[in-house]
Coordinates of C-alpha atoms in Angstrom, one line a residue:
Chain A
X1 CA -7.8 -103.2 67.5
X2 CA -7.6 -102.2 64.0
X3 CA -9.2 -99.8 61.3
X4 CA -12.3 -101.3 59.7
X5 CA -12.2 -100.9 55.7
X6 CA -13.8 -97.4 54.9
X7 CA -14.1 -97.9 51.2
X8 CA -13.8 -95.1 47.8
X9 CA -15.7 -93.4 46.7
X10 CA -15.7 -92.3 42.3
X11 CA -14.1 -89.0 41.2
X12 CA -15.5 -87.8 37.5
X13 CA -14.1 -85.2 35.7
X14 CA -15.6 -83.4 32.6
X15 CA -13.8 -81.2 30.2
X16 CA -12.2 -79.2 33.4
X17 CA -9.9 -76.4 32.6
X18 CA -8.8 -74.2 35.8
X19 CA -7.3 -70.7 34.9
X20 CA -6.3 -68.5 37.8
X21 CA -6.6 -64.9 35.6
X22 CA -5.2 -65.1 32.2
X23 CA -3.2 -68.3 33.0
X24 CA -4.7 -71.2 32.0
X25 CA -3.4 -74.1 33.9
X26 CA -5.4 -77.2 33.0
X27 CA -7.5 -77.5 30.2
X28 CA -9.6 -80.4 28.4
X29 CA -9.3 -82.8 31.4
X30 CA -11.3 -86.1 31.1
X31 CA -11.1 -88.3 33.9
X32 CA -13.1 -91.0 35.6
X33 CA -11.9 -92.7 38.9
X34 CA -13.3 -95.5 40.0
X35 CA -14.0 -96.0 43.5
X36 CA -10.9 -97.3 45.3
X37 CA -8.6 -96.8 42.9
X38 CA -4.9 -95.6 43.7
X39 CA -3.9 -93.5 40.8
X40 CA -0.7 -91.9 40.6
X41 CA -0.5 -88.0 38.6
X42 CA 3.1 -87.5 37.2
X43 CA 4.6 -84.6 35.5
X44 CA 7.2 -82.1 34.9
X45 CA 7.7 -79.1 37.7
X46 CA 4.3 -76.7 37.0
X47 CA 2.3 -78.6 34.7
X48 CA -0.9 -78.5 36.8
X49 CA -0.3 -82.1 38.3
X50 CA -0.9 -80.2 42.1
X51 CA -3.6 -78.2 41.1
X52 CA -5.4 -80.7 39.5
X53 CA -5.2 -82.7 43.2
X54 CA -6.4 -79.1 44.5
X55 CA -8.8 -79.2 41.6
X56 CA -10.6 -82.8 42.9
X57 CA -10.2 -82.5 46.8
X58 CA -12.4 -79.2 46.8
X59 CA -9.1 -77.2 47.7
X60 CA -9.7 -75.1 44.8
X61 CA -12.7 -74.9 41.7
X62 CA -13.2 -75.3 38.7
X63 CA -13.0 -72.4 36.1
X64 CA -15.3 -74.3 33.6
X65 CA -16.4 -78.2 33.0
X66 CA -18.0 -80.3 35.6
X67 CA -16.5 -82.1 38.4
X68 CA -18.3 -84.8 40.2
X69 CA -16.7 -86.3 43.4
X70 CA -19.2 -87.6 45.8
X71 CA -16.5 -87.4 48.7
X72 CA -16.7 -83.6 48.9
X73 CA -20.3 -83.4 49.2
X74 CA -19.8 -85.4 52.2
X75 CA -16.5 -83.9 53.4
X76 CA -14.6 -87.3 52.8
X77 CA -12.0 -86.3 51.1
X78 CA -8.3 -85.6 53.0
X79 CA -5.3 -84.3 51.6
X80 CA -1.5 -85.2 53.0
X81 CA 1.0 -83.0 51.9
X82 CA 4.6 -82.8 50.8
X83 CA 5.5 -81.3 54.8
X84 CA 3.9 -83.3 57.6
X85 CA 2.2 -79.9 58.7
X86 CA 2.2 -81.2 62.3
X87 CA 1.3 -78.8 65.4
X88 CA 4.7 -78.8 67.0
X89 CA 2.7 -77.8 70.5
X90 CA 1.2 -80.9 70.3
X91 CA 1.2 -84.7 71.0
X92 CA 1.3 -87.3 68.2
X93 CA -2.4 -88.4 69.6
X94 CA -3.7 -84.6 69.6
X95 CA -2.4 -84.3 65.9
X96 CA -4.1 -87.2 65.0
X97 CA -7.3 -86.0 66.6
X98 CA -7.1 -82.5 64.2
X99 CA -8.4 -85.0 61.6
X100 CA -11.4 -85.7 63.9
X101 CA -12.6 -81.9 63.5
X102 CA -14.7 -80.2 65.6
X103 CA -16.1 -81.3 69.0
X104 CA -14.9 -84.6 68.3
X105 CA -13.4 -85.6 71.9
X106 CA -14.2 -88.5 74.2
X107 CA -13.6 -92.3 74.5
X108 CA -14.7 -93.2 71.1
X109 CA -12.5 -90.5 69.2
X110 CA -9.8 -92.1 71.3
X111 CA -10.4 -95.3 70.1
X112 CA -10.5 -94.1 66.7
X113 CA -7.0 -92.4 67.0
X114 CA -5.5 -95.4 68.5
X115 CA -6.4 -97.7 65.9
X116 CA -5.2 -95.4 63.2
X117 CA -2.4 -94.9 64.6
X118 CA -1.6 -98.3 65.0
X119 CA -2.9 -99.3 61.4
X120 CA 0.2 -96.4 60.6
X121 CA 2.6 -98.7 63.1
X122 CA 3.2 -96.0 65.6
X123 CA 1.3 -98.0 68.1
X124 CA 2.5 -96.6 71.4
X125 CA 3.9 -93.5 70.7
X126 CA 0.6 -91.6 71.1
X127 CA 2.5 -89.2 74.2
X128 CA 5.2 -88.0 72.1
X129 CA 6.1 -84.7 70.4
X130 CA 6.4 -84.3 67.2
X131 CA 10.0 -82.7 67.4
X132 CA 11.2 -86.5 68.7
X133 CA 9.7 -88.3 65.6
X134 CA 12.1 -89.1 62.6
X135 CA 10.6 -87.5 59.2
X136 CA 9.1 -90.5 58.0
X137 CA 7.3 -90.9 61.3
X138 CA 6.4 -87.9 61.2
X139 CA 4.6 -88.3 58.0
X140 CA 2.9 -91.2 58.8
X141 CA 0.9 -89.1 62.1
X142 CA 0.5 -87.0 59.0
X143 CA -1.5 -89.8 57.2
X144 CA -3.1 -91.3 60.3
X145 CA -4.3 -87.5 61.3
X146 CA -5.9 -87.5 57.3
X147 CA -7.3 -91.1 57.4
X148 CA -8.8 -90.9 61.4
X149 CA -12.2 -89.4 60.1
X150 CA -12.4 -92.7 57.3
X151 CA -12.7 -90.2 53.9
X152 CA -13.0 -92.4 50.8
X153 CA -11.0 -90.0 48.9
X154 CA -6.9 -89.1 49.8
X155 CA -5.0 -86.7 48.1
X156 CA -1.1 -87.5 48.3
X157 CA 0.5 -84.3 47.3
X158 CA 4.1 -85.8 47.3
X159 CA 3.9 -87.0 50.4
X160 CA 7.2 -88.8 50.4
X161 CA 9.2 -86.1 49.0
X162 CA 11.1 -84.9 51.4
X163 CA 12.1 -88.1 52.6
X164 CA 15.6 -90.3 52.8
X165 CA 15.4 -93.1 49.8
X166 CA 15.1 -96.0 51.9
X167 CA 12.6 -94.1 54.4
X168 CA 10.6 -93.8 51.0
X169 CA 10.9 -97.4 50.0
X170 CA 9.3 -98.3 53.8
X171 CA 6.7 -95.5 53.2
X172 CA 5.7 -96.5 49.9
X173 CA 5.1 -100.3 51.4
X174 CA 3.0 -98.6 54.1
X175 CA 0.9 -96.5 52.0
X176 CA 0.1 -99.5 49.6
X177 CA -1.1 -101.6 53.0
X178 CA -3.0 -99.0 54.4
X179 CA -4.7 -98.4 51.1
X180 CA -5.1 -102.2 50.5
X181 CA -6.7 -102.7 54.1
X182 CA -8.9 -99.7 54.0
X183 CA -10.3 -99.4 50.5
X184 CA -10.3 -95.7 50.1
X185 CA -9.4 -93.8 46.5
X186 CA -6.0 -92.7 46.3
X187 CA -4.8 -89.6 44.4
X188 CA -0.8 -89.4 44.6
X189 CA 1.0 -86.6 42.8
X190 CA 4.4 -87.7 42.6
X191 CA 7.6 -86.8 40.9
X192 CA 9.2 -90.1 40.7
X193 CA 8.0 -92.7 38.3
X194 CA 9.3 -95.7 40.0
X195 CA 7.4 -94.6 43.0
X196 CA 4.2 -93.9 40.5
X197 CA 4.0 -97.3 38.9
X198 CA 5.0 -99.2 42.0
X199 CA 1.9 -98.1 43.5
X200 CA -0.7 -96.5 40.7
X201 CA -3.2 -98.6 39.3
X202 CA -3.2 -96.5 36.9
X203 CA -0.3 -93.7 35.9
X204 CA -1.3 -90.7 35.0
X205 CA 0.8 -87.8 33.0
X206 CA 0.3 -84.3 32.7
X207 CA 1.9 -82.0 30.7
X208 CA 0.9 -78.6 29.7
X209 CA -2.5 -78.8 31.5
X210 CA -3.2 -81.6 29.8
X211 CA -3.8 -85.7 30.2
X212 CA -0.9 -87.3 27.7
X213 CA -1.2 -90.7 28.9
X214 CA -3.2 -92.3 31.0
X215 CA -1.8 -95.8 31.5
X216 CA -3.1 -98.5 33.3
X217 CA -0.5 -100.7 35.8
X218 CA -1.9 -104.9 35.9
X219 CA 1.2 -105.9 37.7
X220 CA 0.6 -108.0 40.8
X221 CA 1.0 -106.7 44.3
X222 CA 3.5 -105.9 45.9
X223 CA 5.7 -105.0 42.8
X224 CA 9.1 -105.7 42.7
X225 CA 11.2 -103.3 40.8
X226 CA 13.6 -104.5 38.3
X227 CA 11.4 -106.6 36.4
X228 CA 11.3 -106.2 33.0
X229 CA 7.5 -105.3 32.9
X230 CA 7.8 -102.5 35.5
X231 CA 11.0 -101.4 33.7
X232 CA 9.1 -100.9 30.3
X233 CA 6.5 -99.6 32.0
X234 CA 8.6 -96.7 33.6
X235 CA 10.3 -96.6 30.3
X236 CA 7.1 -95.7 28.5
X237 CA 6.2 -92.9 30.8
X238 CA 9.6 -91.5 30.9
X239 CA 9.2 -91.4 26.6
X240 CA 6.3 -89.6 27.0
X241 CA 7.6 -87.4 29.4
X242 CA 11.1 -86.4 28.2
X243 CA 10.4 -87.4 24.3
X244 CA 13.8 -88.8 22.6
X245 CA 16.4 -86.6 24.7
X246 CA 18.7 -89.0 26.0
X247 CA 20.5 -86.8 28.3
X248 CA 17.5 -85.9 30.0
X249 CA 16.1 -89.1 30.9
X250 CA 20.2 -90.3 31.4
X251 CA 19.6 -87.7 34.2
X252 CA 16.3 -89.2 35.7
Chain B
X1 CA 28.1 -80.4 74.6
X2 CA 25.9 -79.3 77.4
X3 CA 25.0 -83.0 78.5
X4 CA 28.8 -83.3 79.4
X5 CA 28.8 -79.7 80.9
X6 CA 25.6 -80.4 83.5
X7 CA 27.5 -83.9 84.8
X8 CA 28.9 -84.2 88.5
X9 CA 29.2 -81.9 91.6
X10 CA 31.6 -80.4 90.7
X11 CA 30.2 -78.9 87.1
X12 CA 26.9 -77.9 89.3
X13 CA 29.2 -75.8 91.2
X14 CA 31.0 -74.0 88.6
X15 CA 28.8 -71.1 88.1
X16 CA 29.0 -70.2 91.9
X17 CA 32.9 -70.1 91.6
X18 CA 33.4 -66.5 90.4
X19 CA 30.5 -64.6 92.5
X20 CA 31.9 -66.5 95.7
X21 CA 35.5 -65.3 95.1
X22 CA 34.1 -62.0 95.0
X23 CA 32.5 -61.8 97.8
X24 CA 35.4 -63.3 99.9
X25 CA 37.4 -60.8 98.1
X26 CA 34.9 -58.1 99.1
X27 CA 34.9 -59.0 102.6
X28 CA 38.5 -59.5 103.1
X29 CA 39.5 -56.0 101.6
X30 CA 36.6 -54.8 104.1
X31 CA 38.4 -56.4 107.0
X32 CA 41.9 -55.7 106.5
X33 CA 40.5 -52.0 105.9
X34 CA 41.3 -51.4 102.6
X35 CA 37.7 -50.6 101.6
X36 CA 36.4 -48.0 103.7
X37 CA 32.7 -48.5 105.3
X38 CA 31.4 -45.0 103.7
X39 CA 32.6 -46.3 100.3
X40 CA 31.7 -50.2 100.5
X41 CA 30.4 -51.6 103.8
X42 CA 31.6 -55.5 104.4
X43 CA 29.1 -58.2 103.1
X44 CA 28.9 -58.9 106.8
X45 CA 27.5 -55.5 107.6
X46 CA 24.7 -55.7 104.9
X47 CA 23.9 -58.8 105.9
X48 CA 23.3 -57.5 109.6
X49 CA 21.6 -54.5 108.2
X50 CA 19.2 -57.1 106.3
X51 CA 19.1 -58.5 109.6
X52 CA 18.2 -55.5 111.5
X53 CA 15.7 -54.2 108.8
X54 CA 14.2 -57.6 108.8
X55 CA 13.8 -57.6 112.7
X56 CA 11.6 -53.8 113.0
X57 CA 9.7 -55.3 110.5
X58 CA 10.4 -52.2 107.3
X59 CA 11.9 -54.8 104.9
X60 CA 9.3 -57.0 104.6
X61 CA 6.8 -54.2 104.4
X62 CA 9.0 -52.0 101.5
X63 CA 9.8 -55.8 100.0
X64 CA 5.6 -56.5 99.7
X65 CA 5.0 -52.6 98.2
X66 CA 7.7 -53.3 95.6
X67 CA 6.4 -55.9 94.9
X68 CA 2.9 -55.7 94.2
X69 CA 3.8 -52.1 92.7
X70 CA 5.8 -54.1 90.4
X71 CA 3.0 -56.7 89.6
X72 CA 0.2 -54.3 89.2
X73 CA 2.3 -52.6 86.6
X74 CA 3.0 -55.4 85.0
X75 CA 0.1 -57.0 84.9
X76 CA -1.6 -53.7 83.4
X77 CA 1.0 -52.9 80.7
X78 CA 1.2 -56.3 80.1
X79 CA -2.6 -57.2 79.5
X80 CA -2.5 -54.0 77.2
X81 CA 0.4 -55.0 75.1
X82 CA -0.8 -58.8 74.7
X83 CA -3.9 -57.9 73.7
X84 CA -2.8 -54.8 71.1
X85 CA -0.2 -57.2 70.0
X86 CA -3.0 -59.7 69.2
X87 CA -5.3 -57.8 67.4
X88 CA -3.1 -56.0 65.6
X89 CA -1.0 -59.4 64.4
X90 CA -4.7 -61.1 63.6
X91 CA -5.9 -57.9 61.8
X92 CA -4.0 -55.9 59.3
X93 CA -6.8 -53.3 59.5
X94 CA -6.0 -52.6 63.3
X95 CA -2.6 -52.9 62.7
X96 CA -2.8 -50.1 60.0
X97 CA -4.3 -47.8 62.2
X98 CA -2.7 -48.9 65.0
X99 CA 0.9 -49.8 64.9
X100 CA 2.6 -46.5 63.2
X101 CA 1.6 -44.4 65.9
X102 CA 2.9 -47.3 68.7
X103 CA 6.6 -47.5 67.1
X104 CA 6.6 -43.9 67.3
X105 CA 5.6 -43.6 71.2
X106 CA 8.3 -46.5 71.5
X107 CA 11.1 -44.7 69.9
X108 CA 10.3 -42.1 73.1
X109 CA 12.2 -43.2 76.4
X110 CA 9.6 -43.9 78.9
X111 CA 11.3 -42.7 81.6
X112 CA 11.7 -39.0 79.3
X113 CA 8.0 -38.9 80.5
X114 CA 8.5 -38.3 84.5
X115 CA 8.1 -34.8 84.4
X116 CA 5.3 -34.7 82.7
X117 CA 3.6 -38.0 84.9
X118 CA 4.5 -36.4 87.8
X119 CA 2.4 -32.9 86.7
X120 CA 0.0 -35.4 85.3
X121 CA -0.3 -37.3 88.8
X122 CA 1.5 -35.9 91.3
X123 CA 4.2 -38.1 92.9
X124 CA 1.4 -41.1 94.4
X125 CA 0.8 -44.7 93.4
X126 CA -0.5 -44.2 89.9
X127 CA 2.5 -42.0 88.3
X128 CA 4.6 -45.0 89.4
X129 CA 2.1 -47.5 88.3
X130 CA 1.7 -45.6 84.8
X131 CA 5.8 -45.4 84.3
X132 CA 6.2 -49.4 84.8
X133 CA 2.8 -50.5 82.8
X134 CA 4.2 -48.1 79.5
X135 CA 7.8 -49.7 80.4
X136 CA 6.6 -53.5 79.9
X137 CA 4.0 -52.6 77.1
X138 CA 6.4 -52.1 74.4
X139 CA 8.4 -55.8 74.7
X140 CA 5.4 -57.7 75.4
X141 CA 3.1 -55.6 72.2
X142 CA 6.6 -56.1 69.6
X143 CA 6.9 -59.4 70.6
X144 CA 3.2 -60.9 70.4
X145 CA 3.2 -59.0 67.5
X146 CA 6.0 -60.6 66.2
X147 CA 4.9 -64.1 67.2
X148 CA 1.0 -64.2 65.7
X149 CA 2.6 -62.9 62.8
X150 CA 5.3 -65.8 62.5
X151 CA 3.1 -68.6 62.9
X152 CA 3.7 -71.3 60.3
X153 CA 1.5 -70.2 57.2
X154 CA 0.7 -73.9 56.4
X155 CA -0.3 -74.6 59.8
X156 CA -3.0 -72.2 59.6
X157 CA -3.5 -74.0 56.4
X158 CA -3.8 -77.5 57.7
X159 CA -5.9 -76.0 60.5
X160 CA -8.3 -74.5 57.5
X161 CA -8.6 -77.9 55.6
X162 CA -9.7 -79.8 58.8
X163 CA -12.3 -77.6 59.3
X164 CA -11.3 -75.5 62.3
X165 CA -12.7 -72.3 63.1
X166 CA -11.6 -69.2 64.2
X167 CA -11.7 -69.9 67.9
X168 CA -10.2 -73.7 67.5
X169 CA -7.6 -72.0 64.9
X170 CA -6.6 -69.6 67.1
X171 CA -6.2 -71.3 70.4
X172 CA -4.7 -74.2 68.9
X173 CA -2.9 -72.9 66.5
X174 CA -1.8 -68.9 66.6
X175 CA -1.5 -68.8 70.5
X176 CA 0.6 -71.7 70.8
X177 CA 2.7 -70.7 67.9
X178 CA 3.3 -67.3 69.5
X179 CA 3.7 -68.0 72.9
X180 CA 8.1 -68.9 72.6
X181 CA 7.8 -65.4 71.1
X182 CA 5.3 -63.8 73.7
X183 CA 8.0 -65.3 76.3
X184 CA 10.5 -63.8 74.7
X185 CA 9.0 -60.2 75.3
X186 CA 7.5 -61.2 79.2
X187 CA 11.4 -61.7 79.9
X188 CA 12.2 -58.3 78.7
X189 CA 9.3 -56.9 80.4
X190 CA 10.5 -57.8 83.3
X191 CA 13.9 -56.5 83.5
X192 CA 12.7 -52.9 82.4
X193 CA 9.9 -53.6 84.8
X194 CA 12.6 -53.4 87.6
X195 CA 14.8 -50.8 86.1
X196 CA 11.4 -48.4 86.0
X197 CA 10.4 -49.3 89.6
X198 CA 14.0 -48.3 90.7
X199 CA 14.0 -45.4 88.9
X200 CA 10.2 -44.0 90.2
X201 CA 11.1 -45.4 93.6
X202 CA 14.1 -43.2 94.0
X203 CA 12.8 -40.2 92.5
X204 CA 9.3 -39.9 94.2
X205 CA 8.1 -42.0 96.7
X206 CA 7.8 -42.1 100.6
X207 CA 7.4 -46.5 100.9
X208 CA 9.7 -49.1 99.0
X209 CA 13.1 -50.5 98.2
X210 CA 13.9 -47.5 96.5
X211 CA 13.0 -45.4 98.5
X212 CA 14.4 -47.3 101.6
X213 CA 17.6 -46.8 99.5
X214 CA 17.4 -43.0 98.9
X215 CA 16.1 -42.5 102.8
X216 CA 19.5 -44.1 103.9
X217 CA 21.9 -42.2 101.5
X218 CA 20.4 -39.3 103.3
X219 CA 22.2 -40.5 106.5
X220 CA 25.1 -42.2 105.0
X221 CA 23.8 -45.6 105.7
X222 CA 26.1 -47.7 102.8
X223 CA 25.1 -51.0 104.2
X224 CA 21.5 -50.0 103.5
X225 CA 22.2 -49.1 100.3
X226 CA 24.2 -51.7 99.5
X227 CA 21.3 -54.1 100.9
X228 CA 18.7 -52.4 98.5
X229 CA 20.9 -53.0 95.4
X230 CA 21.5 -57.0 96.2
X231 CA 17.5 -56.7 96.6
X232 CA 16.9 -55.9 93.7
X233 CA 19.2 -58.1 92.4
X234 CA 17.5 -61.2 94.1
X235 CA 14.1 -60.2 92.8
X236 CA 15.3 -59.9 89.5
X237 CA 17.1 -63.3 89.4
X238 CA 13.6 -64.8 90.7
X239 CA 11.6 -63.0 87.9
X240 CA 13.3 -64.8 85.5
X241 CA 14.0 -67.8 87.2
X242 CA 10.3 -67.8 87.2
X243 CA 9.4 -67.0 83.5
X244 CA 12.0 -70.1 82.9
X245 CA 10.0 -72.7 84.7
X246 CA 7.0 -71.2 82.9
X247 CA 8.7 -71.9 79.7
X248 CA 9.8 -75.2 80.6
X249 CA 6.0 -75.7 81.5
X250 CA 4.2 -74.6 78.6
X251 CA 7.4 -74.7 75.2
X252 CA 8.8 -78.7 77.0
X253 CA 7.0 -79.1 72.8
X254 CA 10.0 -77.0 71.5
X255 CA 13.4 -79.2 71.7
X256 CA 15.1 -75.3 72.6
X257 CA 13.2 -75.5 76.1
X258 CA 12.4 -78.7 77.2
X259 CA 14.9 -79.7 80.3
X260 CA 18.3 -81.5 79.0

């Protein structure tokens, strides 16, 4: 018993800018996503990268500009975030069932859950609290309770960021195989650019509200790290991001 | 450090160590006459006043009074507190209008109030009944108070994004989030729920453990006395052995409750 494919769904975005007030946080922003793509959104602490996630999972709206993402209209679109933002009070099945929404109870929504859950590989650990899960298992109820109602658009707001570095390089191979089998559109904002390009179709950078390179990834998949294409592509990014200071990207 | 702690017979028996010495203690300074009967009768003579009191049938009856005086009282104050503690945690409009003029009538000692409950309504069943529900209101309001207003901002986040409403949000989410909290206050309740039945008992009342108490001082009956006290005692070690299986029941979520 598995997940069938759910397939993307497009995201277009036309000369958005998003001020909250005065403070204009994103401005001039011309996207289109295909459907099913996996993009990954990189930039510095507070350059609009989350809010432009916000921006095109209907979490927020647009200040000016036209946004066009079929997945709100039909309430497809799911967000994971940085915390697993599990109910503590309940099991790892009943979690995953929140992403069912209303009313939604009964053999089928079971069957749903359990085949999530096992496309996540916690297959028979549906009775458990979340309070005896590790963090990365934690998150991954957290993905399976986003991905159980099959939206064609996820939003990754640094989902692995609070995770150990080898829980994040397991994660990062389950996120890419879940996308892979079920087809949906993935938006990751992420902070690390190795984690970005081993996983993005496409890298995107903000910086000042604004797109500074947009930067397509052909390597085949999976990627292995280390190899001198992935290395100049992380190399280009961090240019971009960090301009010629050495110390800086010494640090990153 | 408590899985090594709750190992062998001999660790279970380690919290009944002290309380038995002392009542071996107790009963040998009674026998050997160092502790006169008028001062402290023998554990042997309250435990044949239980027996006597148990036989013509009074215990029992002042045992069931107490009780369901304590219930009732309980079970009012306690309905009123969880549901002011609710609305006003849910709305800060009721709390604004509400909740500066309950911290003041909190800073008041409810048992201050006696004279005035017993001109309000006389010495019967509802002065007592009034003393013990304002007694458990306060812990249980402060501490449902505390706990709707505690729950886990992103939670009630989460909850938004998938698209629950208010009911589903706030039995799923706000209730079980403040229950360890609303536990917290029932366990509190309970031990001024005792204290104020003791109290209105002893002052006014012609039926009860109290009562039975104050009735035997009258004729110098320690051992009846004494009996009321370990009473009490008994019902308030069951209260809370009780709200702690109700915890283990409904928090075995929270890694602080759920059985070792």
């Amino acid at each position: 018993m598995s997940s069938q494919p759910t397939g993307g769904s497009r995201v277009s975005l036309k000369d958005v800018k998003k001020a909250f007030g005065s403070n204009v946080v994103l401005q001039g922003i011309d996207l289109e996503i295909p459907a099913g793509q996996f993009v990954s959104i990189v930039g510095k602490s507070g350059c609009g990268k989350s809010t432009l996630l916000r921006l095109m999972i209907g979490l927020d709206s647009v200040t000016a500009g036209v946004l066009d993402a079929p997945a709100l209209k039909e309430q497809a679109a799911r967000i994971v975030f940085q915390e697993p933002r599990l109910l503590p009070w309940a099991s790892v099945k009943d979690n995953v069932a929140v992403g069912l929404g209303e009313g939604q109870s009964g053999k089928a929504a079971d069957n749903q859950a359990a085949a999530i859950l096992d496309e996540v590989g916690l297959k028979g650990r549906e009775g458990l609290w979340p309070s005896q899960l590790s963090g990365g298992m934690r998150q991954r109820v957290a993905l399976a309770r986003a991905l159980v109602s099959q939206p064609t658009l996820l939003a990754l707001d640094e989902p692995l960021g609070a995770l150990d570095a080898l829980t994040r390089i397991d994660m990062q191979a389950l996120l890419e195989g879940v996308w892979q089998d079920l087809g949906f559109t993935a938006l990751m904002v992420t902070h690390d650019v190795g984690e970005a390009v081993a996983l993005g179709d496409r890298v995107i950078l903000i910086d000042h509200g604004q797109v500074v390179l947009d930067l397509p990834v052909n390597l085949p998949r999976p990627r292995k790290r280390g190899t001198p294409e992935f290395a100049a592509l992380e190399g280009q990014i961090l240019d971009k991001l960090f301009g010629d200071d050495p110390r800086a990207r010494e640090a990153h | 450090m408590a899985a090594t702690a709750s190992e062998g017979p001999f660790s279970r028996a380690l919290p009944w160590l002290v309380p038995l010495a002392l009542i071996i203690l107790w009963q040998v300074s009674s026998s050997l006459g160092w502790l006169p009967p008028n001062i402290l009768p023998a554990p042997t003579a309250v435990l044949q006043a239980a027996w006597v009191k148990l036989q013509d049938g009074s215990l029992v009856d002042n045992l069931g009074v107490s009780f369901a005086r304590a219930m009732s009282g309980l079970i009012i104050g306690g309905a009123i507190g969880f549901s002011l503690g609710l609305l006003n945690g849910l709305s800060k409009q009721a709390e604004m209008l509400l909740d500066p003029t309950l911290q003041m009538i909190r800073n008041i000692p409810h048992l201050a109030l006696i004279p005035l409950v017993i001109i309000w309504f006389g010495i019967g069943e509802s002065a007592r009944l009034f003393l013990v529900a304002l007694g458990v209101f306060f812990p249980i309001y402060l501490n449902t108070l505390h706990g709707v207003r505690n729950v886990d901002p992103q939670l009630i986040e989460m909850g938004r994004i998938y698209g629950m409403n208010n009911r589903t949000l706030f039995l799923k989410v706000i209730l079980p989030g403040a229950l360890p909290s609303i536990f917290v206050g029932l366990r509190f309740a309970l031990g001024v729920m005792w204290l104020t039945l003791i109290v209105a008992e002893t002052i006014a009342a012609n039926s009860g453990i109290g009562h039975m108490a104050m009735a035997a001082r009258e004729f110098m009956q320690t051992d009846i006395v004494v009996l009321s006290i370990v009473i009490y005692a008994i019902l308030g070690k069951l209260a809370d052995s009780a709200t702690r299986a109700l915890e283990r029941k409904f928090l075995a979520w929270n890694p602080a409750y759920a059985k070792v």
